[in-house]
Coordinates of C-alpha atoms in Angstrom, one line a residue:
M1 CA 37.3 -8.0 60.3
S2 CA 36.8 -11.3 62.0
G3 CA 35.7 -14.0 59.7
Q4 CA 36.4 -11.8 56.5
P5 CA 36.7 -14.0 53.3
S6 CA 40.1 -14.3 51.8
Y7 CA 40.1 -12.2 48.6
W8 CA 43.0 -12.5 46.3
V9 CA 44.9 -9.2 45.6
E10 CA 45.7 -7.9 42.0
A11 CA 49.3 -7.0 41.8
F12 CA 50.1 -3.4 40.6
D13 CA 53.5 -2.1 40.6
E14 CA 54.6 1.1 42.3
D15 CA 53.9 3.2 39.0
E16 CA 50.5 1.8 38.6
R17 CA 49.4 2.3 42.1
A18 CA 50.5 6.0 41.7
R19 CA 48.4 6.3 38.6
L20 CA 45.5 4.6 40.3
A21 CA 45.5 6.6 43.4
P22 CA 43.7 9.7 42.5
Y23 CA 40.8 8.0 40.9
F24 CA 40.1 5.0 43.3
T25 CA 39.7 4.8 47.1
N26 CA 42.1 1.9 47.4
T27 CA 44.3 -0.4 45.1
D28 CA 44.3 -3.7 47.3
R29 CA 40.6 -4.5 48.3
P30 CA 37.8 -6.0 46.3
V31 CA 35.4 -3.1 47.0
F32 CA 36.4 0.5 46.0
A33 CA 34.7 3.7 45.0
L34 CA 35.5 6.0 41.9
R35 CA 36.5 9.6 42.3
N36 CA 38.0 12.5 40.4
L37 CA 36.6 11.2 37.1
P38 CA 34.3 12.8 34.7
E39 CA 30.7 11.0 34.8
V40 CA 31.1 10.0 31.0
V41 CA 34.2 8.1 31.9
K42 CA 32.7 6.4 34.8
G43 CA 29.7 5.3 32.9
A44 CA 32.1 3.9 29.9
L45 CA 34.1 2.3 32.3
F46 CA 31.1 0.3 33.9
A47 CA 29.8 -0.4 30.4
R48 CA 33.0 -1.8 29.4
Y49 CA 33.4 -3.5 32.8
S50 CA 30.4 -6.1 32.1
R51 CA 32.1 -7.5 29.1
S52 CA 35.7 -7.9 30.3
S53 CA 37.5 -10.4 32.3
K54 CA 39.6 -7.7 33.8
S55 CA 39.1 -6.0 37.0
L56 CA 38.0 -2.3 36.8
R57 CA 41.3 -0.8 38.0
R58 CA 43.3 -2.9 35.5
L59 CA 40.7 -1.9 32.8
F60 CA 41.2 1.8 33.7
L61 CA 45.0 1.5 33.4
D62 CA 44.9 -0.3 30.0
E63 CA 42.2 1.5 28.2
F64 CA 41.3 4.8 30.0
H65 CA 44.1 6.3 31.9
D66 CA 46.0 8.0 29.0
Q67 CA 42.7 9.5 28.0
V68 CA 41.9 11.3 31.2
A69 CA 45.2 11.7 33.2
G70 CA 46.3 14.8 31.3
D71 CA 42.8 16.6 31.9
L72 CA 42.8 16.3 35.8
P73 CA 45.1 17.5 38.5
A74 CA 46.6 14.7 40.8
A75 CA 43.9 15.5 43.3
V76 CA 40.8 17.7 43.1
P77 CA 40.0 19.7 46.1
A78 CA 36.7 19.3 48.0
V79 CA 35.1 22.8 47.5
G80 CA 32.8 23.6 50.5
E81 CA 32.7 20.2 51.7
A82 CA 32.6 20.9 55.4
R83 CA 29.8 23.5 54.9
A84 CA 27.9 21.1 52.8
T85 CA 28.1 18.3 55.4
R86 CA 27.0 20.8 58.3
L87 CA 24.2 21.9 56.2
Y88 CA 23.1 18.3 55.5
R89 CA 23.3 17.3 59.3
R90 CA 21.1 20.3 60.1
V91 CA 18.5 19.5 57.4
L92 CA 18.5 16.0 58.5
D93 CA 18.1 16.8 62.2
E94 CA 15.7 19.7 62.1
Y95 CA 13.3 18.3 59.2
G96 CA 14.1 14.8 59.1
D97 CA 14.2 15.2 55.2
D98 CA 15.8 11.9 54.0
S99 CA 15.1 12.9 50.5
V100 CA 18.1 15.1 50.8
A101 CA 20.3 11.9 50.3
Q102 CA 18.9 11.2 46.9
L103 CA 20.7 14.1 45.5
A104 CA 24.5 12.8 45.9
G105 CA 25.6 9.6 44.6
A106 CA 28.7 7.5 44.0
H107 CA 30.2 4.9 41.6
V108 CA 31.4 1.8 43.5
A109 CA 33.1 -1.3 42.0
C110 CA 32.3 -4.6 43.9
E111 CA 34.6 -7.4 42.9
Q112 CA 35.0 -11.1 43.7
A113 CA 31.3 -11.2 44.6
S114 CA 29.5 -14.5 44.6
N115 CA 26.5 -14.9 42.3
L116 CA 24.5 -15.3 45.7
L117 CA 25.7 -11.8 46.9
T118 CA 25.1 -10.1 43.5
K119 CA 21.4 -10.7 43.8
V120 CA 21.3 -9.2 47.3
L121 CA 23.5 -6.1 46.0
E122 CA 20.9 -5.8 43.2
W123 CA 17.8 -5.9 44.9
G124 CA 17.3 -2.2 45.4
R125 CA 15.1 -0.5 42.5
L126 CA 16.7 3.0 42.9
A127 CA 20.2 2.2 41.9
S128 CA 22.0 1.3 38.5
Y129 CA 23.8 -1.9 38.3
M130 CA 26.4 -3.3 35.5
E131 CA 27.2 -6.9 36.3
Q132 CA 29.8 -9.1 34.6
S133 CA 28.2 -11.4 32.3
T134 CA 28.6 -15.1 32.8
R135 CA 27.3 -15.4 29.1
Y136 CA 30.4 -13.9 27.6
Q137 CA 33.3 -14.6 30.2
S138 CA 35.2 -17.9 30.1
Y139 CA 35.9 -19.0 33.6
T140 CA 39.0 -21.0 32.7
D141 CA 41.5 -18.7 34.3
R142 CA 42.5 -18.7 38.0
P143 CA 43.5 -15.1 39.1
G144 CA 45.6 -15.2 42.5
G145 CA 46.1 -19.0 41.7
R146 CA 42.4 -19.8 42.6
W147 CA 39.5 -20.7 40.5
R148 CA 36.9 -17.9 40.6
Y149 CA 34.5 -19.2 43.3
H150 CA 33.8 -17.9 46.6
L151 CA 35.1 -19.6 49.8
D152 CA 33.3 -19.1 52.9
P153 CA 35.6 -19.0 56.0
E154 CA 33.2 -20.8 58.2
V155 CA 32.8 -23.8 55.7
D156 CA 36.6 -23.7 55.0
R157 CA 37.4 -24.1 58.7
D158 CA 34.9 -27.2 59.0
P159 CA 37.3 -30.2 58.9
E160 CA 35.1 -32.4 57.0
L161 CA 33.2 -30.0 54.7
G162 CA 36.1 -27.7 54.0
P163 CA 38.3 -29.9 52.1
L164 CA 35.0 -31.4 50.5
Y165 CA 33.9 -28.1 49.3
R166 CA 37.3 -27.4 47.8
E167 CA 37.4 -30.6 46.0
V168 CA 34.2 -30.5 44.5
L169 CA 34.4 -26.9 43.0
D170 CA 38.1 -27.4 42.0
G171 CA 36.8 -30.3 40.0
L172 CA 34.0 -28.7 38.6
F173 CA 36.0 -25.7 37.5
A174 CA 38.8 -28.1 36.1
T175 CA 36.2 -30.0 34.2
Y176 CA 34.4 -26.7 32.8
A177 CA 38.0 -25.4 31.5
E178 CA 38.2 -28.8 29.6
L179 CA 34.9 -28.8 28.1
V180 CA 35.0 -25.1 26.8
P181 CA 37.5 -25.9 23.9
A182 CA 35.8 -29.2 23.1
M183 CA 32.5 -27.3 22.9
V184 CA 33.8 -24.7 20.7
G185 CA 35.5 -27.2 18.5
H186 CA 32.0 -29.1 18.0
L187 CA 30.2 -26.0 17.1
E188 CA 32.7 -24.9 14.7
A189 CA 32.6 -28.2 13.0
T190 CA 28.7 -28.3 12.8
L191 CA 27.6 -24.6 12.4
R192 CA 29.4 -23.3 9.1
P193 CA 29.4 -19.7 8.5
E194 CA 27.2 -18.3 5.7
P195 CA 28.7 -16.5 2.5
G196 CA 29.5 -12.8 3.5
V197 CA 29.8 -13.3 7.4
A198 CA 33.1 -11.9 8.8
E199 CA 35.1 -14.8 10.2
A200 CA 36.2 -13.0 13.4
A201 CA 32.4 -12.2 13.9
W202 CA 31.4 -15.7 13.4
R203 CA 34.2 -17.1 15.9
R204 CA 33.1 -14.7 18.5
A205 CA 29.5 -15.7 18.0
V206 CA 30.4 -19.4 18.1
K207 CA 32.5 -18.8 21.4
A208 CA 29.5 -17.1 22.9
R209 CA 27.1 -19.8 22.0
A210 CA 29.6 -22.3 23.6
L211 CA 29.8 -20.3 26.8
D212 CA 26.1 -20.1 26.8
A213 CA 25.8 -23.9 26.8
L214 CA 28.2 -24.5 29.4
R215 CA 27.3 -21.5 31.9
G216 CA 24.9 -23.7 33.5
M217 CA 27.8 -25.7 34.9
L218 CA 28.9 -22.5 36.8
P219 CA 27.9 -22.8 40.6
A220 CA 26.3 -19.8 42.5
A221 CA 29.5 -19.7 44.2
T222 CA 31.1 -18.4 41.1
T223 CA 32.3 -14.8 41.6
A224 CA 31.7 -11.7 39.3
N225 CA 32.4 -8.1 39.3
L226 CA 29.7 -5.6 39.7
G227 CA 29.5 -1.8 39.1
I228 CA 26.9 0.3 41.1
F229 CA 25.9 3.7 40.8
A230 CA 23.4 4.8 43.5
S231 CA 22.4 7.7 45.6
G232 CA 23.3 8.1 49.4
Q233 CA 19.8 7.1 50.4
A234 CA 19.9 4.0 48.1
Y235 CA 23.3 2.9 49.6
E236 CA 22.2 3.4 53.1
A237 CA 19.2 0.9 52.3
L238 CA 21.7 -1.6 50.7
L239 CA 24.0 -1.6 53.6
L240 CA 20.9 -2.1 56.1
R241 CA 19.9 -5.3 53.9
L242 CA 23.4 -6.6 53.7
R243 CA 23.9 -6.3 57.4
A244 CA 20.5 -8.2 58.1
N245 CA 21.2 -11.0 55.5
P246 CA 21.8 -14.4 56.9
L247 CA 24.7 -14.9 54.4
P248 CA 27.9 -14.3 56.1
E249 CA 29.5 -12.9 52.9
A250 CA 26.9 -10.3 52.7
R251 CA 27.4 -9.2 56.0
S252 CA 31.4 -9.1 55.8
Y253 CA 30.8 -7.2 52.3
A254 CA 28.7 -4.6 54.2
E255 CA 31.6 -3.3 56.3
L256 CA 34.0 -3.4 53.1
L257 CA 31.4 -1.3 51.2
L258 CA 30.7 1.1 54.1
H259 CA 34.5 1.7 54.5
E260 CA 34.7 2.8 50.9
L261 CA 31.8 4.8 50.6
R262 CA 32.6 6.9 53.6
Q263 CA 35.7 8.3 51.8
V264 CA 33.4 9.7 48.9
I265 CA 29.8 10.5 50.5
P266 CA 30.5 10.3 54.3
S267 CA 27.6 12.6 55.5
F268 CA 25.0 10.3 54.0
L269 CA 26.1 7.2 55.9
E270 CA 26.6 8.5 59.3
R271 CA 23.4 6.6 60.7
V272 CA 24.3 3.0 59.4
D273 CA 26.1 1.9 62.4
L274 CA 24.5 4.1 65.1
P275 CA 22.8 1.5 67.5
D276 CA 19.6 3.5 67.8
R277 CA 19.4 3.9 63.9
G278 CA 21.0 1.6 61.4
G279 CA 21.5 -1.0 64.5
A280 CA 17.7 -0.8 65.2
W281 CA 16.7 -1.1 61.5
T282 CA 19.1 -4.0 60.6
S283 CA 17.7 -5.8 63.8
Y284 CA 14.1 -5.1 62.6
L285 CA 14.9 -6.7 59.1
A286 CA 16.7 -9.6 60.5
E287 CA 14.1 -10.4 63.2
T288 CA 11.1 -10.0 61.1
A289 CA 12.5 -12.4 58.3
A290 CA 13.3 -15.0 60.9
E291 CA 9.9 -14.7 62.6
T292 CA 8.0 -15.0 59.3
A293 CA 9.9 -18.0 58.1
K294 CA 9.0 -19.7 61.4
V295 CA 5.2 -18.7 61.1
V296 CA 5.0 -19.8 57.4
D297 CA 6.6 -23.1 58.3
A298 CA 4.2 -23.9 61.1
L299 CA 0.9 -22.5 59.4
L300 CA 1.7 -23.4 55.6
G301 CA 4.3 -25.9 55.5
D302 CA 3.2 -29.3 54.4
G303 CA 6.5 -31.2 53.3
Q304 CA 5.3 -31.8 49.8
A305 CA 7.8 -32.9 47.0
A306 CA 8.9 -30.1 45.0
E307 CA 7.5 -29.9 41.5
Q308 CA 9.9 -30.9 38.5
G309 CA 10.2 -29.4 35.1
P310 CA 10.4 -26.0 33.6
S311 CA 7.1 -23.8 33.3
V312 CA 5.7 -20.4 33.0
R313 CA 1.9 -19.9 34.3
L314 CA 0.0 -16.7 34.2
V315 CA -1.5 -16.9 37.6
E316 CA -3.2 -13.5 38.1
F317 CA -4.3 -10.8 35.8
D318 CA -7.3 -8.3 35.5
Q319 CA -9.6 -9.3 32.9
A320 CA -10.6 -5.7 32.4
G321 CA -6.9 -4.7 31.9
E322 CA -7.1 -3.6 28.4
D323 CA -10.2 -1.5 29.1
K324 CA -8.2 0.1 32.0
V325 CA -5.3 0.9 29.6
L326 CA -7.9 2.5 27.1
T327 CA -9.4 4.4 30.0
A328 CA -5.8 5.7 31.1
I329 CA -5.1 6.7 27.4
A330 CA -8.2 8.9 27.1
Y331 CA -8.5 10.2 30.7
P332 CA -6.0 13.2 30.4
L333 CA -7.7 14.4 27.1
L334 CA -11.2 14.5 28.6
G335 CA -12.6 16.8 31.1
V336 CA -14.6 14.2 33.1
G337 CA -13.9 11.8 36.0
E338 CA -12.4 8.3 35.4
A339 CA -15.7 6.3 36.1
E340 CA -17.2 8.4 33.1
V341 CA -14.2 7.7 30.8
A342 CA -14.4 4.2 31.7
R343 CA -18.2 4.1 30.8
R344 CA -17.4 5.9 27.5
V345 CA -14.7 3.4 26.6
A346 CA -17.1 0.4 27.5
R347 CA -19.3 1.5 24.7
L348 CA -16.7 1.4 22.0
D349 CA -16.9 -1.5 19.6
Q350 CA -13.9 -3.5 18.6
G351 CA -12.7 -1.5 15.6
E352 CA -12.9 1.7 17.7
R353 CA -10.8 0.1 20.5
A354 CA -8.2 -1.0 18.1
R355 CA -8.2 2.6 16.4
L356 CA -7.5 4.2 20.1
L357 CA -5.0 1.6 20.9
S358 CA -3.2 2.2 17.5
A359 CA -3.0 5.8 17.8
Y360 CA -1.4 5.6 21.3
V361 CA 1.2 3.0 20.3
G362 CA 1.9 4.5 17.0
E363 CA 4.3 3.2 14.4
R364 CA 7.1 1.7 16.5
T365 CA 10.3 1.4 14.5
N366 CA 12.3 -0.3 17.0
R367 CA 11.9 -1.8 20.5
R368 CA 13.0 1.3 22.3
Q369 CA 10.2 3.3 21.1
R370 CA 7.6 2.5 23.7
P371 CA 4.0 3.8 24.6
G372 CA 3.4 5.6 27.7
R373 CA 2.4 5.0 31.3
A374 CA -1.2 4.0 30.3
F375 CA 0.2 0.5 29.8
E376 CA 1.1 0.2 33.4
R377 CA -2.6 0.0 34.4
S378 CA -2.7 -3.8 33.3
V379 CA -1.0 -5.9 35.5
Y380 CA 0.1 -9.7 35.6
T381 CA 1.6 -12.3 38.0
F382 CA 3.4 -15.3 36.5
D383 CA 4.8 -18.2 38.4
V384 CA 8.1 -19.3 36.8
V385 CA 10.3 -22.5 37.0
T386 CA 13.5 -22.1 35.1
D387 CA 17.3 -22.2 35.6
Y388 CA 19.1 -20.2 38.0
G389 CA 21.1 -18.6 35.1
A390 CA 18.0 -17.5 33.4
F391 CA 16.5 -16.0 36.7
R392 CA 19.5 -14.1 37.3
D393 CA 19.2 -12.2 34.0
L394 CA 15.3 -11.8 34.6
Q395 CA 15.8 -10.6 38.2
R396 CA 17.7 -7.4 37.1
H397 CA 14.5 -5.9 35.7
R398 CA 13.8 -3.6 38.6
L399 CA 10.4 -2.3 37.8
C400 CA 9.2 -5.9 38.4
T401 CA 8.2 -7.3 41.7
I402 CA 10.1 -10.5 41.9
V403 CA 10.2 -12.9 44.9
W404 CA 11.9 -16.2 44.7
Q405 CA 12.3 -19.4 46.5
R406 CA 15.4 -20.9 48.3
L407 CA 18.0 -22.0 45.8
T408 CA 18.2 -25.8 45.9
P409 CA 19.1 -28.6 43.6
D410 CA 15.5 -30.2 44.1
L411 CA 13.9 -29.1 41.0
G412 CA 16.5 -30.7 38.8
F413 CA 18.4 -29.5 35.7
E414 CA 18.5 -30.2 32.1
V415 CA 21.6 -30.9 29.8
P416 CA 21.6 -28.4 26.9
P417 CA 21.1 -30.3 23.6
E418 CA 24.3 -28.9 22.0
V419 CA 26.2 -30.2 25.0
A420 CA 24.6 -33.6 24.5
D421 CA 25.3 -33.4 20.9
A422 CA 28.9 -32.6 21.5
G423 CA 29.3 -35.9 23.5
L424 CA 29.6 -34.0 26.8
G425 CA 26.5 -34.6 28.4
D426 CA 27.8 -37.3 30.9
R427 CA 30.6 -35.1 32.3
Y428 CA 28.3 -32.1 32.6
S429 CA 25.8 -33.9 34.4
Q430 CA 28.2 -35.7 36.7
S431 CA 29.6 -32.3 37.7
L432 CA 26.1 -31.0 38.7
E433 CA 25.2 -34.2 40.6
R434 CA 28.3 -33.7 42.7
L435 CA 27.4 -30.2 43.3
A436 CA 24.1 -31.5 44.5
E437 CA 25.7 -33.8 46.8
L438 CA 27.8 -31.2 48.2
Y439 CA 24.6 -29.2 48.8
R440 CA 23.2 -31.8 50.9
A441 CA 26.3 -32.1 52.8
L442 CA 26.3 -28.5 53.6
E443 CA 22.6 -27.9 54.2
P444 CA 22.5 -29.3 57.8
R445 CA 25.4 -27.3 59.3
F446 CA 25.7 -24.4 56.8
P447 CA 22.1 -23.6 55.6
A448 CA 22.9 -20.0 54.4
Q449 CA 26.0 -21.1 52.4
A450 CA 24.5 -24.4 51.0
P451 CA 23.1 -22.6 48.0
Y452 CA 26.8 -21.9 46.9
A453 CA 26.8 -25.6 45.7
V454 CA 23.8 -25.1 43.3
S455 CA 24.6 -24.6 39.7
M456 CA 23.0 -22.1 36.9
A457 CA 21.5 -25.1 35.4
H458 CA 19.5 -26.0 38.4
R459 CA 16.1 -24.6 38.5
V460 CA 14.5 -22.2 40.8
R461 CA 10.8 -21.1 41.3
F462 CA 10.0 -17.4 41.3
A463 CA 6.9 -15.1 40.9
I464 CA 7.1 -12.1 39.0
T465 CA 4.5 -9.2 38.8
L466 CA 4.8 -6.5 36.2
N467 CA 2.8 -4.3 34.1
A468 CA 2.1 -4.4 30.3
R469 CA 4.6 -1.5 29.8
E470 CA 7.4 -3.4 31.6
L471 CA 6.3 -6.5 29.9
M472 CA 7.0 -5.1 26.6
H473 CA 10.4 -4.0 27.7
L474 CA 11.2 -7.5 29.0
A475 CA 9.8 -9.5 26.4
E476 CA 11.1 -7.7 23.5
L477 CA 14.6 -7.4 24.8
R478 CA 14.9 -11.0 26.5
S479 CA 13.3 -12.6 23.2
S480 CA 16.0 -11.1 21.0
P481 CA 18.1 -13.5 18.9
Q482 CA 21.4 -12.7 21.2
G483 CA 19.2 -13.7 24.2
H484 CA 20.1 -17.0 26.2
P485 CA 17.7 -19.8 24.9
T486 CA 16.2 -20.4 28.4
Y487 CA 15.2 -16.8 29.2
R488 CA 14.0 -16.4 25.5
T489 CA 11.7 -19.1 26.2
V490 CA 10.3 -17.7 29.3
A491 CA 9.8 -14.2 27.6
Q492 CA 8.1 -15.8 24.7
R493 CA 5.8 -17.9 26.9
M494 CA 4.8 -14.7 28.8
H495 CA 3.8 -12.9 25.7
T496 CA 1.7 -15.8 24.2
L497 CA -0.1 -16.2 27.7
V498 CA -1.1 -12.3 27.7
A499 CA -2.6 -12.7 24.2
E500 CA -4.4 -16.2 24.7
R501 CA -5.0 -16.6 28.5
A502 CA -5.7 -13.0 29.4
G503 CA -7.3 -12.5 26.0
H504 CA -5.3 -9.0 25.9
R505 CA -4.7 -9.4 22.2
G506 CA -4.4 -5.7 21.6
L507 CA -1.7 -5.2 24.1
A508 CA 0.3 -8.4 23.0
E509 CA 0.0 -7.1 19.5
A510 CA 1.5 -3.9 20.4
M511 CA 4.6 -5.7 21.9
R512 CA 5.5 -6.2 17.9
F513 CA 9.2 -6.9 18.6
V514 CA 8.8 -10.0 20.6
V515 CA 10.9 -12.7 18.7
H516 CA 9.4 -16.1 18.6
D517 CA 11.8 -17.6 15.8
D518 CA 14.5 -20.1 16.9
V519 CA 17.8 -19.1 16.1
E520 CA 21.3 -21.0 15.9
L521 CA 24.0 -18.3 16.6
G522 CA 22.0 -15.6 18.6
R523 CA 25.2 -13.3 18.7
L524 CA 26.1 -13.4 15.1
D525 CA 24.1 -10.2 13.8
A526 CA 25.6 -8.2 16.9
E527 CA 29.0 -9.5 16.3
Q528 CA 28.7 -8.6 12.6
R529 CA 27.6 -5.0 13.4
W530 CA 30.6 -4.7 15.7
E531 CA 33.0 -6.1 13.1
A532 CA 31.5 -3.5 10.4
R533 CA 32.0 -0.5 12.9
R534 CA 35.5 -1.9 13.8
S535 CA 36.5 -1.9 9.9
G536 CA 34.8 1.4 9.2
V537 CA 31.9 0.2 7.2
L538 CA 29.4 1.6 9.7
P539 CA 29.7 4.6 11.9
A540 CA 30.9 4.0 15.3

């Protein structure tokens, strides 16, 4: 494809390619689908993928192939595939029943995708994603002889900006590679393990803390691996979004993805590149996005300076939200209409309200035990300014409605306290300031690609709308000790605002596993549990 980015090709010898061939649609491209593998193996592969620096195919060879190869033939025949394809076409043509495409899915690995692209790939609600964590990976290696960042072909061809882009990003990654061991050494010298803590667990927790502190240096151009499991319908929607996106990387990636998906679920993607179907849908998405941007700028743009500083504001909520939750709790158990249920709820005194809510929530013994859909009746909208790294984690909560503003360096950044304490603050700041200068150089000629030069420490503004049930999940998960400090603060602040500003103290109290305490080594407990399982003290 013209303008296709240059992806590094992983080296596999002839024997390795032969072992991979039955299970992957290719061995030399960054996008590939999985096939002929049990579902549990695909799930386990993707779970391991998110914490590993290896590619999925290398991970399969190193850790999974010997366990599955003896159980499967070299190729699994496609039983009844032609008949099923004809049936699907007839159902779609005669009845227009798109829901049939929800019933078949595929596992796809998307590698060497920038952190701008991963946000596009993860937009859809009706799919499952497993993204390589920037919190637990050290970006100090150079696969294929290059640092792990995306190089846009159009930018690279520019005689002035191409060399500047490479110079700034190469310099940033080289600095990051120097600061990681320095940060680890500083933490090892200042945070001593408590008695009884396994040395190996403590060292892994220290390294995680160091990578957490320095991940803000990584630019949005940083590449990551992403596993997706989705239905044919979800993939069709994803491909249309990618094709309509102004980012060239997204459009070229759409062709890579379509090529691989057509090897495993071809019938469900026939409409994507038909001019009167997928072509028309893509044009609609691109044209409405462009026209909306023009109209917003003409009617609402006033050129005011961007607001600085992190913040979490509760900007919209229903004052009767807690009443609505109680009404939804009682409604299925009473033989009257909702308006009458609401009137009866309104007559309850404070003690009676607490009794009803307590019965519904029950004695939760861990954060995975959550009450039912009645909690979805109370809805909140928060306006948040936080660093891009924290946003990336929060954006993956697909039940939320999240919209975000353009990624720029205009909202500034903060140097993490531990980085400053280690005496590394100046080099950290200088690297991010050079990125901001690169952004401003790119923006006039390459506005879609300019955000590649924004770091994860730079702030972004976004609005997030979610109901109380999803807020319980988000706040309890993201405030846990192993969470990143910046998104822990966002989750804690959301919880406090629901109790204090919205006045929904009963709902807030039901979120009893939100953690408001500060922690030094957030990963330590998790690493201790892993070490205990590895040594046989705890069951696996």
